[in-house]
């Protein structure tokens, strides 16, 4: 045996390029029934093998195996050299040894287990399957080798169960609530519940990568040109994450961050598992709906799906198992279909391969159920199966038997996708949405594969039968799973309401009411309710101001009025939660009103006289107090507003930090008073040198040093035309709505500490320089400030009442608690509209009417029941300082019970031949108070254009004479109604029609028919409505049916109706019949009856014959 440090005498493999194979060279399959692809990884016959993990074995120079144990592997090298192998490589050649070692290290640390060494896996290309089997056997007998086998070819796990139906998204019933589907609506109602924050990788053999109903990103790896593969992959991807775009189908996790795909044809499936995780983050999902061929234990069969008998999931191959175990240990979620091989996975034949106590890849294995919830006849089953889902009648993209888009495979859809191939993406999509919600609830943390397995097995909808003999676990129930993961569930917490109450003062309003509302589900509506002097409550919708703040204003009040008010809020939960605040009260004190001008005594020109002149010219009639401090003035009892004047630089007025004057102003602002401040120097010229601590939170402006302030976003009214031209400054004035505001006037130059801020009832804005320094300040204040600002103090008197009109319901109304509408308008705006009503002359009731947009309002006459008389009017109050009011016209209405038709029977029908009649007794009675006009009409009930059909299997594409061996389903003796409203019942059922066999074999006309032949048309002798179309003639087919419109004689029965010919069909016994072999078909028309009779007609290919008409 040679020295490890020398390559002398070492065997070297001759590497043959795949191009040396002829383009048409195709090898036989490895026993799985599939042809080997012509190119790529699986075009070669391969053996993959793994060295025992006692040592890390690495390949040098293409043929030299070495390990850190310094063991010699010459016998393996010799075995390979003599085998006829044409190429040798690392099995996971797509990934560097270092990256695989890192996966192993991280996975072992995460799971606390020993993972296989993926660098110990190798693949060798062999000339044929016989030599490959011999090599695998020889390698398996070596003590250095822990596994060796022919490389299997992947098999799609699709089974075509359900036929087509002419609808798409509404038929994705596997998404329905528990008991029928996975309950996806519960996930979609959650934040991120459509899959946001999670990516999905589809490990597959092919796709239509540009299908119209997918946002899939193809990452390479080989895309099969075989239509079976690309239809299969397209179907799976659409179930997982087809976009919610209003057409086609909608994926369970349509909001997933990415829908990726990776093929396995270029580098083999084991390599592809590792490649998939490279595109994902921990917690993301890999879904694979394929497996490998295999065998069944003795005494077992798979009669319903013999072509895939013995098929097994991907982890049945040890190389795939090792790859899957490595990536799941690293936190990636793998789901794989259990396969459609009828395999009892716990059987001793499989040597514990599917016993989780012996061997656990970490993958979630998915079985399939039939429409009744029992294990599908083909599904693999056993303790290894973690969950199940639908295995038939699954609507998806692909295949084109539902819709073909004119033959464009980018528009193919099917209603018949099935097998564990369909079940796997259903569960994968559910898992992706569950992971997304868990991740959102837990700050980015994710569920690992074993936590998900435990959740799937402990929750969900059980199989309906055979749990002891064919266990396939549960179908996911997302409603239950979302509760099980904790941290979520329905929001039952009402909103939180925070408000600083209004205090009693001489202030007459309007009274801004600001509240902060918080709720995890968001806030839908907030309403302010107020009552004056113990009267009825008025309701005002509060407006969102941003930052959870809501605002409304109680209209101005006269001195002596007492006001009670409270706030209600509802959140965005389903159903919504509501909260009601405590009731607060305040009184408008009787005192003379006034405005305080706080003027700096050190100013060269105080500007107080200019402000007094401006207020007077604006129409203010209250007392104006010009003072240099607040001594002896109780703010709130007799003050409409305080205006703090700045003065002229360099004698600017500054409120002392923490002074009683600053605190008193802050308290006045918080109690609802208006404060107007000219110039930031008053309180926050420089940080820490003023009363900023008292006012920063009120105005939202932080004191800034000279040179750093800026106002680039102020919006308001410019002070244009001023005589003082200072190019570095702009002029702004702003206020909050017609109800008034607290303003800050401050310098607007970039070099000054200017800012703009709006918070509830307070707004910070800017003006130009010190106003008193402007030569024409008097004019500016009087002509601009007056109309723009001081009308909010009630100076501009609006004495015109609003216009209000009530829309009467009429003298009678036929519903209880009716809605009424009114219109109200006023130049000053409308503060409130109230509906007042009396029922049967009783106590007066009132309620605020709800704005409906524009001048329109609506309200409810609550308590107005049948038999009562109600009178009602509407009051409107405008938004002016005077709170002008008006009352509408009055209305009166009697509430009358509506007409109520009582009839029996609930339905009636009759049958009559042409020229005959039939009497049908019907009882009609009006039990209501309203007059009832009625009529009865008799119409012929036409057939609809489309009807649903009973179905269990897809239309079988059988060759002539081939038997359909699939088990059938006995049709119901009665049923309906179908989509067109029609029901059916057999003649031998109670209530069924009376039918007698009218043998026409001796009187009818023989029809000359051979095999698969159609004759006619024959006149019916009358017109007949069938599926909305009138017919008077018919074709007769040898295969047991009549057709009104087709000349096609199909020998395989199809749906009625179908998108393809024959259509317009009556099929008493549609099958492959052959009158040429024996029997005769007759027709006869007698009066209003047409009879077609098949007498002793042979079945094609056997000796059975049938008679029917």
mmCIF file of C-alpha atoms in Angstrom, residues 79 96 162 200 209 249 264 278 283-284 290 308 349 387 506 528 577 615 661 689 729 776-777 783 798 801 958 1071 1087:
data_model
loop_
_atom_site.group_PDB
_atom_site.id
_atom_site.type_symbol
_atom_site.label_atom_id
_atom_site.label_comp_id
_atom_site.label_asym_id
_atom_site.label_seq_id
_atom_site.Cartn_x
_atom_site.Cartn_y
_atom_site.Cartn_z
ATOM 1 C CA UNK A 79 -12.504 -0.943 -6.296
ATOM 2 C CA UNK A 96 -17.062 24.418 -0.605
ATOM 3 C CA UNK A 162 -60.615 15.709 -9.709
ATOM 4 C CA UNK A 200 -40.382 30.252 0.678
ATOM 5 C CA UNK A 209 -41.307 30.570 -14.726
ATOM 6 C CA UNK A 249 -55.871 31.451 -7.748
ATOM 7 C CA UNK A 264 -32.184 19.730 -9.090
ATOM 8 C CA UNK A 278 -28.237 29.626 0.903
ATOM 9 C CA UNK A 283 -37.012 30.036 9.952
ATOM 10 C CA UNK A 284 -37.786 30.282 6.238
ATOM 11 C CA UNK A 290 -41.537 14.840 -4.911
ATOM 12 C CA UNK A 308 -46.337 4.932 -8.122
ATOM 13 C CA UNK A 349 -39.306 -3.858 5.568
ATOM 14 C CA UNK A 387 -49.667 16.487 8.992
ATOM 15 C CA UNK A 506 -64.673 83.011 33.055
ATOM 16 C CA UNK A 528 -67.096 63.864 22.225
ATOM 17 C CA UNK A 577 -63.901 47.100 21.486
ATOM 18 C CA UNK A 615 -58.295 94.628 18.721
ATOM 19 C CA UNK A 661 -45.561 84.181 35.625
ATOM 20 C CA UNK A 689 -31.749 81.051 29.794
ATOM 21 C CA UNK A 729 -36.534 86.917 7.235
ATOM 22 C CA UNK A 776 -46.362 100.592 9.764
ATOM 23 C CA UNK A 777 -47.086 98.114 12.551
ATOM 24 C CA UNK A 783 -55.660 95.185 8.503
ATOM 25 C CA UNK A 798 -72.085 86.284 13.548
ATOM 26 C CA UNK A 801 -78.844 81.525 12.585
ATOM 27 C CA UNK A 958 -58.469 5.818 -21.875
ATOM 28 C CA UNK A 1071 -70.381 4.114 -22.168
ATOM 29 C CA UNK A 1087 -97.757 12.684 -29.920
#
